[in-house]
Amino acid sequence: ASYPRLTALPRDWSGTRRSMEMRVNGRIPAVLYGVGEDGTCDRQLLSVATRDLEKEMRAKGVTIENTLYELDVEGTTHVVLPRQIQLRTGRENVVSCSFLRFHRGTLVDFPLRYVDADKNSYLRRGGYLHRVTGLVKCYVDTFDVPTHLTVSIATGGKDHVLRFDDIQLPEGLRIKPPRGPGVLAVIQGRTMDTVGA
């Protein structure tokens, strides 16, 4: 499989002053860490072009942290997930980031996408979805990583509870069991009616 590609350069320094100078020159400090599929586990200090990472952020939004990338470091390619992307307060400018080497079994946070609301008669008549959980943690045993997890809300009336079992889980993903009751969302209404779905 092929993935979007980013290029990084090694750096042999750390510190706030040097990082600020780097940002002025169009690059941001980054770190490569974690265990790769081949067992590689050394920690590397890197830098990446600011425009390249910000372009990916604009295109992928919240799904960027569960998108696999090929990270080229002086001719060596690492399959990675962007992590800990820090933004300047009040702006969309990236100030630093990390890259986690990916291997099968890596724990990844996935955003939820609710579909089929137009098929639910209760929602069409004024009901709404109260979201309790924004991200779900899954162990990923495949290199075909989805951008999100899908939950159908085609059925269910007032006070209907959507749980982890309602997720349409792709092959190769295992949900990390939640500590609590595992509630994703609750269908609620603006009035006291009891319209069925």
Short mmCIF file of C-alpha atoms in Angstrom, two decimals:
data_model
loop_
_atom_site.label_atom_id
_atom_site.label_comp_id
_atom_site.label_asym_id
_atom_site.label_seq_id
_atom_site.Cartn_x
_atom_site.Cartn_y
_atom_site.Cartn_z
CA ALA A 1 0.00 0.00 0.00
CA SER A 2 1.09 3.58 -0.61
CA TYR A 3 0.47 6.43 1.80
CA PRO A 4 0.79 10.22 1.74
CA ARG A 5 4.43 11.19 2.02
CA LEU A 6 6.22 13.70 4.23
CA THR A 7 9.93 14.48 4.27
CA ALA A 8 11.88 15.19 7.45
CA LEU A 9 15.43 16.25 8.18
CA PRO A 10 17.41 15.17 11.25
CA ARG A 11 18.46 17.75 13.84
CA ASP A 12 21.04 17.39 16.60
CA TRP A 13 19.79 20.04 18.96
CA SER A 14 16.81 20.97 21.14
CA GLY A 15 15.71 24.09 22.97
CA THR A 16 13.22 26.93 22.73
CA ARG A 17 15.50 29.49 21.05
CA ARG A 18 16.61 27.20 18.24
CA SER A 19 13.02 26.03 17.73
CA MET A 20 11.85 29.63 17.32
CA GLU A 21 14.59 30.27 14.75
CA MET A 22 13.53 27.15 12.87
CA ARG A 23 9.88 28.26 12.73
CA VAL A 24 10.91 31.64 11.32
CA ASN A 25 12.65 29.74 8.51
CA GLY A 26 9.57 27.68 7.65
CA ARG A 27 10.23 24.46 9.55
CA ILE A 28 8.94 23.00 12.80
CA PRO A 29 10.62 20.68 15.31
CA ALA A 30 9.40 17.09 15.34
CA VAL A 31 10.21 13.80 17.06
CA LEU A 32 10.06 10.26 15.68
CA TYR A 33 9.43 7.61 18.35
CA GLY A 34 7.83 4.25 19.05
CA VAL A 35 8.39 0.73 17.74
CA GLY A 36 8.08 0.10 14.01
CA GLU A 37 6.89 -3.05 12.26
CA ASP A 38 10.54 -4.06 11.80
CA GLY A 39 11.37 -3.52 15.47
CA THR A 40 13.09 -0.15 15.00
CA CYS A 41 12.64 1.84 18.19
CA ASP A 42 15.24 4.62 18.37
CA ARG A 43 14.07 8.16 19.12
CA GLN A 44 15.05 10.75 16.50
CA LEU A 45 14.93 14.54 16.60
CA LEU A 46 13.66 15.87 13.26
CA SER A 47 12.26 18.89 11.48
CA VAL A 48 9.55 19.10 8.83
CA ALA A 49 8.43 21.86 6.48
CA THR A 50 5.65 23.87 8.09
CA ARG A 51 3.71 24.28 4.84
CA ASP A 52 3.66 20.52 4.20
CA LEU A 53 2.19 19.61 7.58
CA GLU A 54 -0.29 22.49 7.64
CA LYS A 55 -1.46 21.50 4.15
CA GLU A 56 -2.19 17.98 5.42
CA MET A 57 -4.02 19.38 8.44
CA ARG A 58 -6.27 21.52 6.27
CA ALA A 59 -7.06 18.55 4.04
CA LYS A 60 -7.66 15.94 6.75
CA GLY A 61 -8.77 17.86 9.84
CA VAL A 62 -9.21 15.70 12.94
CA THR A 63 -8.50 12.52 10.97
CA ILE A 64 -4.84 13.42 10.45
CA GLU A 65 -3.83 11.59 13.63
CA ASN A 66 -5.24 8.30 12.33
CA THR A 67 -3.86 8.67 8.82
CA LEU A 68 -0.77 6.63 7.96
CA TYR A 69 2.12 8.50 6.33
CA GLU A 70 5.42 7.52 4.81
CA LEU A 71 7.98 9.69 6.56
CA ASP A 72 11.23 9.95 4.62
CA VAL A 73 14.32 10.68 6.73
CA GLU A 74 17.40 10.89 4.52
CA GLY A 75 16.29 8.02 2.33
CA THR A 76 14.88 5.80 5.09
CA THR A 77 11.10 5.43 5.06
CA HIS A 78 9.09 5.02 8.26
CA VAL A 79 5.34 4.30 8.33
CA VAL A 80 4.00 6.67 10.97
CA LEU A 81 0.98 8.33 12.54
CA PRO A 82 1.17 12.07 13.35
CA ARG A 83 0.79 12.69 17.07
CA GLN A 84 0.70 15.56 19.57
CA ILE A 85 0.34 18.30 16.97
CA GLN A 86 0.63 21.55 18.89
CA LEU A 87 -0.92 24.74 17.52
CA ARG A 88 -0.16 28.33 18.37
CA THR A 89 -2.83 29.63 20.75
CA GLY A 90 -5.77 31.10 18.85
CA ARG A 91 -4.29 30.20 15.46
CA GLU A 92 -3.92 27.24 13.14
CA ASN A 93 -0.14 27.54 12.94
CA VAL A 94 1.68 24.36 13.92
CA VAL A 95 4.54 24.83 16.40
CA SER A 96 5.61 21.20 16.91
CA CYS A 97 4.57 17.61 16.31
CA SER A 98 5.58 14.01 16.83
CA PHE A 99 5.45 10.93 14.62
CA LEU A 100 4.63 7.52 16.07
CA ARG A 101 6.05 4.53 14.21
CA PHE A 102 3.17 2.24 13.26
CA HIS A 103 3.04 -1.50 13.82
CA ARG A 104 0.13 -3.89 13.88
CA GLY A 105 -1.49 -3.66 17.28
CA THR A 106 -0.94 0.09 17.66
CA LEU A 107 -3.66 1.84 19.70
CA VAL A 108 -5.36 4.57 17.65
CA ASP A 109 -8.12 7.10 18.47
CA PHE A 110 -10.88 7.21 15.85
CA PRO A 111 -13.51 9.95 15.43
CA LEU A 112 -17.11 8.82 15.03
CA ARG A 113 -19.33 9.53 12.04
CA TYR A 114 -23.09 9.14 12.50
CA VAL A 115 -25.03 8.23 9.36
CA ASP A 116 -28.65 7.58 8.26
CA ALA A 117 -30.18 10.39 10.33
CA ASP A 118 -32.53 11.09 7.40
CA LYS A 119 -34.05 7.61 7.86
CA ASN A 120 -34.96 8.15 11.50
CA SER A 121 -38.47 9.55 11.86
CA TYR A 122 -37.86 10.77 15.40
CA LEU A 123 -34.83 12.81 14.37
CA ARG A 124 -36.71 14.19 11.37
CA ARG A 125 -39.46 15.46 13.71
CA GLY A 126 -37.18 17.46 15.98
CA GLY A 127 -35.13 14.91 17.90
CA TYR A 128 -31.41 15.37 18.15
CA LEU A 129 -28.29 13.41 18.98
CA HIS A 130 -26.52 14.13 22.25
CA ARG A 131 -22.94 12.94 21.81
CA VAL A 132 -21.21 11.53 24.86
CA THR A 133 -18.04 10.11 23.32
CA GLY A 134 -16.05 11.84 20.60
CA LEU A 135 -13.25 9.34 20.05
CA VAL A 136 -13.02 5.56 20.35
CA LYS A 137 -9.74 3.75 20.96
CA CYS A 138 -9.01 0.72 18.79
CA TYR A 139 -6.11 -1.67 18.39
CA VAL A 140 -5.26 -1.66 14.68
CA ASP A 141 -4.08 -4.95 13.19
CA THR A 142 -4.08 -3.78 9.58
CA PHE A 143 -2.24 -1.24 7.44
CA ASP A 144 -5.58 -0.28 5.87
CA VAL A 145 -6.48 2.27 8.55
CA PRO A 146 -9.92 3.94 8.22
CA THR A 147 -10.33 7.66 8.75
CA HIS A 148 -13.31 7.24 11.09
CA LEU A 149 -15.76 4.75 12.59
CA THR A 150 -19.37 4.68 11.41
CA VAL A 151 -22.51 4.45 13.54
CA SER A 152 -25.98 4.19 12.00
CA ILE A 153 -28.78 6.15 13.64
CA ALA A 154 -31.49 4.96 11.25
CA THR A 155 -33.58 3.66 14.15
CA GLY A 156 -34.21 4.61 17.75
CA GLY A 157 -36.62 6.99 19.44
CA LYS A 158 -36.46 9.22 22.50
CA ASP A 159 -33.77 8.22 25.03
CA HIS A 160 -32.38 5.53 22.75
CA VAL A 161 -28.78 4.84 23.79
CA LEU A 162 -26.05 4.11 21.26
CA ARG A 163 -23.23 1.94 22.58
CA PHE A 164 -19.90 0.55 21.42
CA ASP A 165 -21.69 -2.50 19.99
CA ASP A 166 -23.45 -0.20 17.51
CA ILE A 167 -20.17 0.74 15.78
CA GLN A 168 -19.76 -0.71 12.30
CA LEU A 169 -16.28 -2.02 12.99
CA PRO A 170 -14.02 -2.59 9.95
CA GLU A 171 -11.97 -5.76 9.69
CA GLY A 172 -8.61 -5.48 11.43
CA LEU A 173 -9.76 -3.24 14.28
CA ARG A 174 -10.39 -4.24 17.90
CA ILE A 175 -12.10 -1.80 20.25
CA LYS A 176 -10.32 -1.20 23.53
CA PRO A 177 -12.95 -1.97 26.19
CA PRO A 178 -14.19 1.23 27.83
CA ARG A 179 -13.86 1.73 31.57
CA GLY A 180 -17.40 3.06 31.88
CA PRO A 181 -20.75 1.98 30.43
CA GLY A 182 -19.57 2.46 26.85
CA VAL A 183 -22.17 5.04 25.81
CA LEU A 184 -21.51 6.82 22.51
CA ALA A 185 -24.60 9.02 22.25
CA VAL A 186 -28.25 9.35 23.28
CA ILE A 187 -31.14 10.31 21.02
CA GLN A 188 -33.11 13.05 22.74
CA GLY A 189 -35.99 15.38 21.97
CA ARG A 190 -36.73 19.05 22.42
CA THR A 191 -40.24 18.29 23.66
CA MET A 192 -41.86 15.65 25.85
CA ASP A 193 -43.33 13.79 22.90
CA THR A 194 -42.70 10.07 22.42
CA VAL A 195 -42.66 9.79 18.65
CA GLY A 196 -41.37 6.33 17.68
CA ALA A 197 -38.70 5.71 15.07
#
